[in-house]
Coordinates of C-alpha atoms and ligand atoms in Angstrom, one line a residue:
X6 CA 121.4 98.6 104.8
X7 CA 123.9 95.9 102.9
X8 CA 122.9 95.5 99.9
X9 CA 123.6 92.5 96.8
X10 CA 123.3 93.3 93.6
X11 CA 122.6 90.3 91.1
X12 CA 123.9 90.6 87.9
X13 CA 121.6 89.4 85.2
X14 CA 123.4 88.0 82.2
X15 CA 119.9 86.9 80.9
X16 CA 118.3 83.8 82.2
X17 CA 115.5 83.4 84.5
X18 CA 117.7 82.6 87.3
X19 CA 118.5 86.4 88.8
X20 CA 115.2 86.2 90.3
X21 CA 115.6 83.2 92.1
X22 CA 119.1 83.8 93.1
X23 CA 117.7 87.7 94.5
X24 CA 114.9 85.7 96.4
X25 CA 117.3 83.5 97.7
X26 CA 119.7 86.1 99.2
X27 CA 117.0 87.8 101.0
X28 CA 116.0 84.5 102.5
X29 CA 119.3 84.5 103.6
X30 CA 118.0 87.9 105.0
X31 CA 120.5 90.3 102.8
X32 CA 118.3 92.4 100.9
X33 CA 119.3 92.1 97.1
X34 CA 118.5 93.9 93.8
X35 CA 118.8 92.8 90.2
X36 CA 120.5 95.2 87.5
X37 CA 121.2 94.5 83.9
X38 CA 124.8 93.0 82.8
X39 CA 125.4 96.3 81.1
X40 CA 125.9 97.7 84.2
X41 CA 129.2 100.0 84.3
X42 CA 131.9 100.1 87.5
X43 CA 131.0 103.5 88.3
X44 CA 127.0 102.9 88.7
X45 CA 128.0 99.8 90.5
X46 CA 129.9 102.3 92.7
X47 CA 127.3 104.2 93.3
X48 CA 124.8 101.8 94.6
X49 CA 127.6 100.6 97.0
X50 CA 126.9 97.2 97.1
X51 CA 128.1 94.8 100.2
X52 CA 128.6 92.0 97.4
X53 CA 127.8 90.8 93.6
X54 CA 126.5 87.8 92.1
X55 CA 127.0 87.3 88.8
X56 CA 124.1 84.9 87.6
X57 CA 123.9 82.3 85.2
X58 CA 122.7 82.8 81.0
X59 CA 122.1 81.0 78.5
X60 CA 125.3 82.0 76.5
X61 CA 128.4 80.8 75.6
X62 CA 131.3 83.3 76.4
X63 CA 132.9 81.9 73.1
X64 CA 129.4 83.4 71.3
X65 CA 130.3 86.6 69.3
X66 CA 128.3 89.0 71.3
X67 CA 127.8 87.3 74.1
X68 CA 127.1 89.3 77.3
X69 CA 130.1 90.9 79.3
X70 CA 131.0 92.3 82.3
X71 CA 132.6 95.4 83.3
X72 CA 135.8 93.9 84.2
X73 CA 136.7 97.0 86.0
X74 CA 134.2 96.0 88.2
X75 CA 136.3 92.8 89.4
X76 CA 138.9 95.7 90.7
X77 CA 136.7 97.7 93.1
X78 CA 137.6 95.4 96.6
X79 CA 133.2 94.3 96.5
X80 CA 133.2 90.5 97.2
X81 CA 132.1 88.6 94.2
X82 CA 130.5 85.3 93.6
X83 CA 130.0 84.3 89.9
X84 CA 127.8 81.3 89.7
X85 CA 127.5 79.1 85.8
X86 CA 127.6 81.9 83.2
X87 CA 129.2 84.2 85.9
X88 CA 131.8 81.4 86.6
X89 CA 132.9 81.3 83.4
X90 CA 133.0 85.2 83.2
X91 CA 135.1 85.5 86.0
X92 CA 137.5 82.8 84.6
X93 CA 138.1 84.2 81.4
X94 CA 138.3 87.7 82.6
X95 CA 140.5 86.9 85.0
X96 CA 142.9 85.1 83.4
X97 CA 141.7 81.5 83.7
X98 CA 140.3 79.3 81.2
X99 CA 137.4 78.2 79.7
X100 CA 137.1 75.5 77.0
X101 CA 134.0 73.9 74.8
X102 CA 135.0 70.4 75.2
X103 CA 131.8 69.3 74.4
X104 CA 131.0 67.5 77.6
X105 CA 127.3 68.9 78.5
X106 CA 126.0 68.5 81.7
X107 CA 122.7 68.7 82.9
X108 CA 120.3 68.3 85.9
X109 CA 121.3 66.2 88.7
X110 CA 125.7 65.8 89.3
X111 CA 127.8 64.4 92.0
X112 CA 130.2 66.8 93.0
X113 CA 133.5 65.8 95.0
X114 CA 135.5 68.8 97.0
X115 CA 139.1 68.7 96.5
X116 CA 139.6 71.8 99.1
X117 CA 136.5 73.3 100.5
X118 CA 137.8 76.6 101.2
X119 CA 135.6 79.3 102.6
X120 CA 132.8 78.6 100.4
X121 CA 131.8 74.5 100.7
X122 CA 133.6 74.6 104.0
X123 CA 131.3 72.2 106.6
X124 CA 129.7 70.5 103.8
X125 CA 130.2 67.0 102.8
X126 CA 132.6 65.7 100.5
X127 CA 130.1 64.5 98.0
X128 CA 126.9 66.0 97.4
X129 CA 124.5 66.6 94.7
X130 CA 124.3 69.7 92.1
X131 CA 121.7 70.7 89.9
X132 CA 124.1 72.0 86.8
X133 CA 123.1 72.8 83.2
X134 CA 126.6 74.1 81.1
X135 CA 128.1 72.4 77.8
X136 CA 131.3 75.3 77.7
X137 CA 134.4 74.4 80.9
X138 CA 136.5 76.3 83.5
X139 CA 139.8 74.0 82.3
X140 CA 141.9 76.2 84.3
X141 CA 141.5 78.7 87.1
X142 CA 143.0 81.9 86.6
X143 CA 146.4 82.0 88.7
X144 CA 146.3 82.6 92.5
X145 CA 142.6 81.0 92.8
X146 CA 142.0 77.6 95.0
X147 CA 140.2 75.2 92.8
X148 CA 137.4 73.5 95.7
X149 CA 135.5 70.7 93.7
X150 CA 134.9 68.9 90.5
X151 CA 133.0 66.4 88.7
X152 CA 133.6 63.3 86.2
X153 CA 133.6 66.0 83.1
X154 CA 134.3 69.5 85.3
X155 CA 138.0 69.9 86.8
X156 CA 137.3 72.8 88.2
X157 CA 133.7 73.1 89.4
X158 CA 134.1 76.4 91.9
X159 CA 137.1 78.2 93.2
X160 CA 137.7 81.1 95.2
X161 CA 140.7 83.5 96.5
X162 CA 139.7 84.7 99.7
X163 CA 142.4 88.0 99.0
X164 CA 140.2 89.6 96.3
X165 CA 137.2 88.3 97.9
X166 CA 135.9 86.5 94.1
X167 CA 134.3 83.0 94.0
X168 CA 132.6 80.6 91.7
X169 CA 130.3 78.3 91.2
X170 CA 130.0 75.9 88.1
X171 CA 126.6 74.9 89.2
X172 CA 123.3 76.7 90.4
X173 CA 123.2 76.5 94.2
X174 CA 119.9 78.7 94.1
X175 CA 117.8 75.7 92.8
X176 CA 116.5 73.6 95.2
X177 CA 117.8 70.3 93.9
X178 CA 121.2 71.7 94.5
X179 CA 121.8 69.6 98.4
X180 CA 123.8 72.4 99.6
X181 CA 123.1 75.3 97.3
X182 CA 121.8 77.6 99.9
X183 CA 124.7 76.7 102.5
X184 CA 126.7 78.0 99.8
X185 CA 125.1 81.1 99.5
X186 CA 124.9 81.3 103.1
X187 CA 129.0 81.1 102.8
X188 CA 129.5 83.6 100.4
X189 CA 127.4 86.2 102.0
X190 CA 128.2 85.7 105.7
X191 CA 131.7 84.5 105.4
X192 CA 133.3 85.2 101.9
X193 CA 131.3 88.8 101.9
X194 CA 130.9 89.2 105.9
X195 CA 127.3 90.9 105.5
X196 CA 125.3 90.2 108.7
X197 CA 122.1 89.4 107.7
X198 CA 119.8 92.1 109.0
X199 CA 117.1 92.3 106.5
X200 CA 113.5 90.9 107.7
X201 CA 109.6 92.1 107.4
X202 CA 110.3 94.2 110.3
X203 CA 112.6 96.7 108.8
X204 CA 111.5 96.5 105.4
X205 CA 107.9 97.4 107.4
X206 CA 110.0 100.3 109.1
X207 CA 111.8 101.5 106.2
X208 CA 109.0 101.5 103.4
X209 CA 106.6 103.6 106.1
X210 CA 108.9 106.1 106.3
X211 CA 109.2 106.6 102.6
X212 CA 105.7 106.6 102.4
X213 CA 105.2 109.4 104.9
X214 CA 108.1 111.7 102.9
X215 CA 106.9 110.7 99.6
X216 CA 103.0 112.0 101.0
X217 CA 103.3 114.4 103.0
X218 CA 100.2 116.2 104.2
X219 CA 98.4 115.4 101.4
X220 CA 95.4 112.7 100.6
X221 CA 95.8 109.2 99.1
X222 CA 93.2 106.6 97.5
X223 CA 93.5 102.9 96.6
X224 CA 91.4 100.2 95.2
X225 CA 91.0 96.8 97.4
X226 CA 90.5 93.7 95.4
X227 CA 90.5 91.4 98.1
X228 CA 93.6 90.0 97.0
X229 CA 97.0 89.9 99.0
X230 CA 99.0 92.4 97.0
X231 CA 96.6 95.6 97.4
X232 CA 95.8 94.2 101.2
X233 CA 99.2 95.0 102.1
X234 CA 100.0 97.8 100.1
X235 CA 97.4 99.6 101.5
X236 CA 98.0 98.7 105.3
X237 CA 101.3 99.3 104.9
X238 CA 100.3 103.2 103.4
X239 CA 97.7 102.9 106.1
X240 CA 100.3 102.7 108.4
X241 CA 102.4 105.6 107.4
X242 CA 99.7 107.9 107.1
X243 CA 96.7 106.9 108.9
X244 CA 93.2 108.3 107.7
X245 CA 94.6 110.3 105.3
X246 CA 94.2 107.1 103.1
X247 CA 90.6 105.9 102.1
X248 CA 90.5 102.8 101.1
X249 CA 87.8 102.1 97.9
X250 CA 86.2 98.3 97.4
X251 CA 83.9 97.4 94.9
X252 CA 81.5 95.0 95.7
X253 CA 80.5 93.6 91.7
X254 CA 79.0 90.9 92.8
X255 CA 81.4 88.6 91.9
X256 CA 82.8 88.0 94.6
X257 CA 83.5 84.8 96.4
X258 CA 80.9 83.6 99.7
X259 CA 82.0 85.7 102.8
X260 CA 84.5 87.8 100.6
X261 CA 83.4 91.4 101.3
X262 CA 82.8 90.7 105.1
X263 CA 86.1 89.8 104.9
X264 CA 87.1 93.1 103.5
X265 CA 84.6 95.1 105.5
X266 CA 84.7 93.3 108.2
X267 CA 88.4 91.2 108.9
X268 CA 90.3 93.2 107.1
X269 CA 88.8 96.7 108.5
X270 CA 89.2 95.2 112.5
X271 CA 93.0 94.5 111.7
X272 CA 94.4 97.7 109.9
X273 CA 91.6 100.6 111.1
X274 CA 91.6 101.7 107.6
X275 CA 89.0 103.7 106.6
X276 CA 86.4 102.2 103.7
X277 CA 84.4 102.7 101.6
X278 CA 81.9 99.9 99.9
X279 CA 80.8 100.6 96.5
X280 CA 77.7 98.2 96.3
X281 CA 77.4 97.6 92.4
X282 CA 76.0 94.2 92.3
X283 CA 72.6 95.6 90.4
X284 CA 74.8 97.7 87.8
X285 CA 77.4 94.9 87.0
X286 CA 74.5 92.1 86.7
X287 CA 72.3 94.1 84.2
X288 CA 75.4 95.0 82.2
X289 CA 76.2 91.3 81.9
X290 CA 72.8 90.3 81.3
X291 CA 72.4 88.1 77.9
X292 CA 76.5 88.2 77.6
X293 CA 77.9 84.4 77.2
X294 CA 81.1 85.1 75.3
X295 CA 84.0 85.6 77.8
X296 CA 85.9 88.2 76.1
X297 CA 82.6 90.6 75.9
X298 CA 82.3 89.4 79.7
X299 CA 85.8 90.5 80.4
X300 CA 85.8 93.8 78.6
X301 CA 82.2 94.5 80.2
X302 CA 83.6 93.7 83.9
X303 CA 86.7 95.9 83.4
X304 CA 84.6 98.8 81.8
X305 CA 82.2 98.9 84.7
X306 CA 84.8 98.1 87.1
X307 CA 86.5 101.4 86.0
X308 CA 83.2 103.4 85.8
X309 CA 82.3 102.6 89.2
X310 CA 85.7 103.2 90.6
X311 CA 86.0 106.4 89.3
X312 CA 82.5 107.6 90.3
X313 CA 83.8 106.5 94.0
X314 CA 87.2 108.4 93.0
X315 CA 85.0 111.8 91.9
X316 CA 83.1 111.8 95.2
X317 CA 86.2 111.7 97.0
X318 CA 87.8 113.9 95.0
X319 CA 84.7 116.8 96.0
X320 CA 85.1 115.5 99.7
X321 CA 88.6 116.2 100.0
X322 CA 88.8 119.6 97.9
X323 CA 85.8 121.1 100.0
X324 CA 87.9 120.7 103.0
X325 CA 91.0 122.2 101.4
X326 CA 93.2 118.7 101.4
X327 CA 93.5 117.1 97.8
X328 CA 93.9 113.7 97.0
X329 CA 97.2 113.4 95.3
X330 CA 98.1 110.0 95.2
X331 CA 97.1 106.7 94.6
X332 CA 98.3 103.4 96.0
X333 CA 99.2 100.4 93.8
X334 CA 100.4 96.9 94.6
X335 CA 103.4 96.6 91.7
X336 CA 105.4 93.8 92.6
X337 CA 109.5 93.5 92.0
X338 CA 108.7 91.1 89.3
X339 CA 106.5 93.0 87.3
X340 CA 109.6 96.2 87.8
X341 CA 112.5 93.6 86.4
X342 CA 109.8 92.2 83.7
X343 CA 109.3 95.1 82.5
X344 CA 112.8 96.5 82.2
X345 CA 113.3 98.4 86.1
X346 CA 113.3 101.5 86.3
X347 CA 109.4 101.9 84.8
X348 CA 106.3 101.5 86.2
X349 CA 105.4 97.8 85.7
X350 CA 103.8 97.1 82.4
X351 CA 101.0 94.7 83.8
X352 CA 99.7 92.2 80.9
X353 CA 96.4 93.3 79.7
X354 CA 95.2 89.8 80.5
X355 CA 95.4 90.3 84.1
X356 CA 95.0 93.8 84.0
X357 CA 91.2 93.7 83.7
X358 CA 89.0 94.4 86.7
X359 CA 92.3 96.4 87.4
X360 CA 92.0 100.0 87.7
X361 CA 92.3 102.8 84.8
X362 CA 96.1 103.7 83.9
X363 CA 95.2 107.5 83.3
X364 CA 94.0 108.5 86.1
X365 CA 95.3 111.6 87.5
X366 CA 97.6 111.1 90.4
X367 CA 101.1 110.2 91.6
X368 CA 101.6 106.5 92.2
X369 CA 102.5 105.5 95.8
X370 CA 104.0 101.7 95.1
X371 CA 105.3 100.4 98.4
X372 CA 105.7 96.6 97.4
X373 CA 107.8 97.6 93.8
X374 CA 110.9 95.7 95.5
X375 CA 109.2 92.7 97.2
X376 CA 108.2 89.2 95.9
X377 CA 105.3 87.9 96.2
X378 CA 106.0 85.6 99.5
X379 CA 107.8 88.4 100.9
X380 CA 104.5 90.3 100.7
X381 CA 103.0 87.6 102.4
X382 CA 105.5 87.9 105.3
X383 CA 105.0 91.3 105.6
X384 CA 101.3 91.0 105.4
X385 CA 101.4 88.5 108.3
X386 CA 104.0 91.1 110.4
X387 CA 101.2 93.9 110.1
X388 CA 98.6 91.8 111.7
X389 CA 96.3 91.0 108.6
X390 CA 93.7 88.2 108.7
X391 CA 95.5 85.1 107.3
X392 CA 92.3 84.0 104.6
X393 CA 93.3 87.2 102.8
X394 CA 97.1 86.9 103.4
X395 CA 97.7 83.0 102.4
X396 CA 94.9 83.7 99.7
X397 CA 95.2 82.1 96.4
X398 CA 95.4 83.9 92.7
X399 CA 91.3 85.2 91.9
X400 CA 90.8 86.7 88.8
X401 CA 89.9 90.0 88.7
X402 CA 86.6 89.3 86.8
X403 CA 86.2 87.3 89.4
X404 CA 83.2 84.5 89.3
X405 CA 81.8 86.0 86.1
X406 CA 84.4 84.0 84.2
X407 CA 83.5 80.5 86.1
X408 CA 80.1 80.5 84.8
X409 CA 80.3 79.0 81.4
X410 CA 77.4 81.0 80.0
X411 CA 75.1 84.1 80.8
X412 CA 75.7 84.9 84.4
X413 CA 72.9 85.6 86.3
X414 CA 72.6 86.1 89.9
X415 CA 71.1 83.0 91.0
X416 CA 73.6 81.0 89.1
X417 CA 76.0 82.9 91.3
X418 CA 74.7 82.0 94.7
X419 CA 75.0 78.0 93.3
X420 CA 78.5 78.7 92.6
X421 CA 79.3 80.6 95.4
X422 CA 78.1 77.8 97.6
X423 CA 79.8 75.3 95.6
X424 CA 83.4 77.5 95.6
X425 CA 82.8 77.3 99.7
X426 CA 82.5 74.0 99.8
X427 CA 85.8 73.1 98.2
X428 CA 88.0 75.8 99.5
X429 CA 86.4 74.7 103.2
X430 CA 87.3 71.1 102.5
X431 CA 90.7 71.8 100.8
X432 CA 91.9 73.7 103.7
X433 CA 90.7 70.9 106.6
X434 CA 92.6 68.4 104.0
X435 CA 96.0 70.3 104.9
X436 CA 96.3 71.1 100.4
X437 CA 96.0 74.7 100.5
X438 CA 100.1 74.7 100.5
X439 CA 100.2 72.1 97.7
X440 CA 97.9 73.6 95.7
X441 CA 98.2 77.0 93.4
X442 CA 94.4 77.7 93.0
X443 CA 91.6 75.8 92.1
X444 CA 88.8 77.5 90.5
X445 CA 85.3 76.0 90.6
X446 CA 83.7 76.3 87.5
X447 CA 79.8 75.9 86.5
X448 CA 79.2 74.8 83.4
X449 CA 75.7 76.6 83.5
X450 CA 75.3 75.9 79.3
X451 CA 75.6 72.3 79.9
X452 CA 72.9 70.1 81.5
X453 CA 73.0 66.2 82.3
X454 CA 70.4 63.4 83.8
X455 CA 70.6 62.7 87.4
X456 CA 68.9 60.5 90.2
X457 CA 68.4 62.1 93.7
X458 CA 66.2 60.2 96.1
X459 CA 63.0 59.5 94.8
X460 CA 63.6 61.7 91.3
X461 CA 65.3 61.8 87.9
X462 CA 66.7 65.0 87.9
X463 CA 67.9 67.8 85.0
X464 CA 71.1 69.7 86.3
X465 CA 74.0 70.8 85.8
X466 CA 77.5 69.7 86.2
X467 CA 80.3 71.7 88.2
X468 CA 83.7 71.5 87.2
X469 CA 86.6 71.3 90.2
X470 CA 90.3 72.7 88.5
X471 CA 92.8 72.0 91.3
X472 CA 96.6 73.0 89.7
X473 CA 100.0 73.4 91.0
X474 CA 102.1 75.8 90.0
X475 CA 105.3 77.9 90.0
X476 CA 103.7 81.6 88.0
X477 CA 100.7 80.3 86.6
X478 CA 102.4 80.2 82.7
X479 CA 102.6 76.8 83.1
X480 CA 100.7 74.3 85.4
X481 CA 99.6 70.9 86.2
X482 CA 96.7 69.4 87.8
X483 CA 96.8 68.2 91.3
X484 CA 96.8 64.8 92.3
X485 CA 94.1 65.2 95.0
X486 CA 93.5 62.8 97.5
X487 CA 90.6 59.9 96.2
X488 CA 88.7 60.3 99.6
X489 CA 88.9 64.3 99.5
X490 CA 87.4 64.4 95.9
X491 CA 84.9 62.1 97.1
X492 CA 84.0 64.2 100.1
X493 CA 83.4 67.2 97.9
X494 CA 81.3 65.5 95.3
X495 CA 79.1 64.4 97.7
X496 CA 79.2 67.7 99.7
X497 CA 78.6 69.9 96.8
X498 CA 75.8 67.2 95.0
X499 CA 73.7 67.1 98.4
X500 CA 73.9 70.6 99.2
X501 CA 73.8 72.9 96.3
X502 CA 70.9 72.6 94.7
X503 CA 70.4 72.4 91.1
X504 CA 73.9 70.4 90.9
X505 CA 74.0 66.9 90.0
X506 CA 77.4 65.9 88.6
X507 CA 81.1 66.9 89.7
X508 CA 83.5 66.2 87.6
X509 CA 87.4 66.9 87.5
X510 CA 89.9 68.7 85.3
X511 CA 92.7 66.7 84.1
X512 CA 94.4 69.0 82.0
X513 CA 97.5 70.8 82.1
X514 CA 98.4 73.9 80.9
X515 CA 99.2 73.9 78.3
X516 CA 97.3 73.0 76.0
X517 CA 94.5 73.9 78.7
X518 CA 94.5 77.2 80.9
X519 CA 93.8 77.3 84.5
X520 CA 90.6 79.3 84.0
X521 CA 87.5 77.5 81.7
X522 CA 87.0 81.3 80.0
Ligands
LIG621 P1 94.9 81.2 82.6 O1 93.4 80.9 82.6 O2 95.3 82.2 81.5 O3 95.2 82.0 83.9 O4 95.7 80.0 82.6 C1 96.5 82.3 84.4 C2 96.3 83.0 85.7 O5 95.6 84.3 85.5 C3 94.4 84.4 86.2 N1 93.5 85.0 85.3 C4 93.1 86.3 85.4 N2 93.4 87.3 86.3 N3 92.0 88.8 85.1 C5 92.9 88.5 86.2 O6 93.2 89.4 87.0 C6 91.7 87.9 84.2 O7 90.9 88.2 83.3 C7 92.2 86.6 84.3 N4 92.1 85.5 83.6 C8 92.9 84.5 84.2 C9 94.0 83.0 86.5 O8 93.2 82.9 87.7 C10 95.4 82.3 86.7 O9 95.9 82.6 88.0

């Protein structure tokens, strides 16, 4: 299978540039700048991209290239920081005239060439540079410019090496996929083979040699990443798999039938429920502060699981097959975040209601070199209900940190009820795309006066937190619709009882954080 390698030279833009490839269905992997000709020549790659960085190659120190790597024949595109690499290595040159440029620029082609060829003569281009190409190195086509850039991309179709002064894998770049799209398919001449279907193909086969006979566990959360991880081991392996889901009782309405129900139906797997609603509730009984609720729901979480994981365990030695491994849902980010080659280093924030880190098998991580939406696809390609595979970010703790205050079980049930209301009506109103999550929060310490029909009434107010997103480090809250908002007020005022008063979030993060605890 072809594959890109994206050369990181330190800003955040590798990622998007390796998401972009594969959407140009090329599969693509990102490896540090440090990276030597040889290792290069060893993972074969079809093409390189150099990305962007926020350096200046005048900076002492300032990251390098290999610049043997320019003379192995691989097609190369170098796009901001790799532009300016290629055209000092090569020969060209680069010069801090102090004309910045940032955000939105008109770029004019002069030639096209292989790489803007087909796309209009002006279009916009999302740059962000203060150093210049002034010159090109010798035998390369200079193919567009701006007011302050003479040379904003060239290319020499002989060598196979092109440039970009701008970012063509941000989306306010008009053309910045076309470009892409040109470099891979034409400059490179990679057909573009990758999709869910071989990556679905590929990953059970690895699966079954990296297995074998033996037994495997994992832990459903109801959330996307473990969903798929598991089917996709599930798959491979069949019912040599069990499949472990802890009902803590903080779960959303309908969420275990999802599980036990949905999610069983589609994949076959075989489950098992852990029901520790009574054991999780006591433990949290009298607890208000959320970090003593988050350690408690982690700590019991773990207990639970391993109790499940011991049974097992006796299970599968009486009849002579041990379980060896167990499944986890890393993600590529969380492998380049954490420096590659490693298991990812999840934070400890999002870690809780996670499972234990010492417990005693071999990791089986079929989703270490996918992103996120490309778990999604996959999810959808293996048949799996859509609530679970379109589902939003939950917190592992799960409701126990939307009750400001104790939680108790009735108070549960009123959120529950309230949290089904709004996700029911936020779907019908077409926002579940717009929106990154919107947790529904009760503030169960708090109470206010209220009028419903004949009576004054003493409840208690329920907090809506709708927020778009990109990764949930930064976020803003959603604009929602007047008429929707209304529509859930009244919905969640009439039916839930022991509510009186909705009220919405308009904070962003920062200062505020998605979550109240
Ligand atoms: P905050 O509230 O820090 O949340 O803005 C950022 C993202 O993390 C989720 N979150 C958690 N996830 N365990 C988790 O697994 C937790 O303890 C936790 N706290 C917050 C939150 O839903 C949001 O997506």
């Amino acid at each position: 299978m072809s594959n890109v390698l994206v050369v990181d030279f330190g800003a955040q833009y590798a990622q998007l540039i390796a998401r972009r490839v594969r959407e140009a269905n090329i599969f693509s992997e990102i490896v540090h700048h440090n990276i030597s000709a040889s290792e290069v020549q060893k993972k074969n790659p079809a093409a390189i991209i150099l990305s962007g960085g926020p350096s200046s190659v005048y900076e002492a120190g300032s990251p390098q290239l290999d610049p043997a790597i320019l003379e192995l024949g691989i097609p190369v595109l170098g796009i901001c920081y790799g532009f300016q690499v290629l055209a000092q290595t090569l020969g060209g040159k680069v010069d801090q005239t102090g004309k910045r440029e940032y955000g939105a620029t008109e770029l004019k082609l002069t030639d096209g060439g292989v790489l803007l060829g087909n796309q209009p003569q002006l279009q916009i281009c999302w740059m962000s540079h203060g150093d210049q190409v002034v010159q090109a190195p010798s035998g390369f086509t200079v193919l567009a410019s701006t007011e302050t850039t003479p040379v904003a991309a060239f290319e020499n179709l002989e060598k196979r090496i092109f440039g970009v002064q701008w970012h063509p894998e941000v989306k306010h770049s008009e053309q910045g996929q076309q470009v892409l799209r040109n470099f891979l398919y034409k400059g490179a001449g990679i057909e573009p083979t990758w999709n869910s279907g071989n990556v679905i193909a590929e990953q059970v086969e690895k699966i079954r040699q990296q297995v074998g006979d033996a037994r495997v566990i994992c832990g459903l959360s109801g959330g996307v990443d473990s969903a798929v991880a598991a089917a996709l081991v599930h798959r491979a392996v069949g019912d040599q798999l069990t499949a472990v889901f802890v009902d803590h009782g903080l779960l959303r309405k309908f969420e275990r039938e999802q599980v036990e129900r949905d999610y069983v139906a589609a994949t076959g797997i075989r489950l098992v429920t852990v029901d520790a609603q009574e054991k999780f509730l006591s433990a949290l009984s009298g607890v208000s502060d959320p970090e003593t609720k988050r350690k408690i729901i982690g700590r019991e979480f773990i207990r639970t699981f391993e109790e499940a994981e011991r049974k097992l365990v006796a299970e599968a030695k009486a009849d002579n097959r041990p379980i060896k491994f167990l499944v986890q849902g890393t993600l590529y980010p969380d492998v380049v975040e954490s420096g590659g080659g490693v298991t990812a280093g999840i934070k400890s924030h999002h870690n809780v209601g996670g499972l234990p880190d010492d417990l005693d098998f071999e990791l089986v991580e079929p989703l270490r070199t996918l992103f996120k939406d490309e778990v999604r696809a996959i999810g959808k390609e293996l048949g799996l209900p859509a609530e679970i595979v379109q589902r939003q970010p939950f917190p592992g703790p799960g409701l126990g940190i939307r009750i400001v205050g104790e939680v108790t079980k009735e108070r549960l049930d009123l959120l529950r009820d309230a949290d089904a209301i709004v996700r029911e009506e936020l779907t019908k109103a077409g926002q579940d795309s717009q929106i990154w999550q919107c947790p529904v929060v009760l503030l169960a310490d708090v109470r206010s006066v209220g009028v419903q029909g004949d009576g004054r009434t003493y409840g208690h107010p329920i907090v809506l937190r709708p927020v778009s997103s990109e990764d949930a480090m930064t976020a803003d809250w959603s604009r929602l619709p007047y008429e929707l908002l209304a529509k859930i007020s009244n919905r969640i005022t009439n039916e839930v009882a022991g509510v009186n008063r909705v009220v919405l979030d308009i904070t962003s993060k920062p200062p505020g954080t998605i979550e109240w605890e």
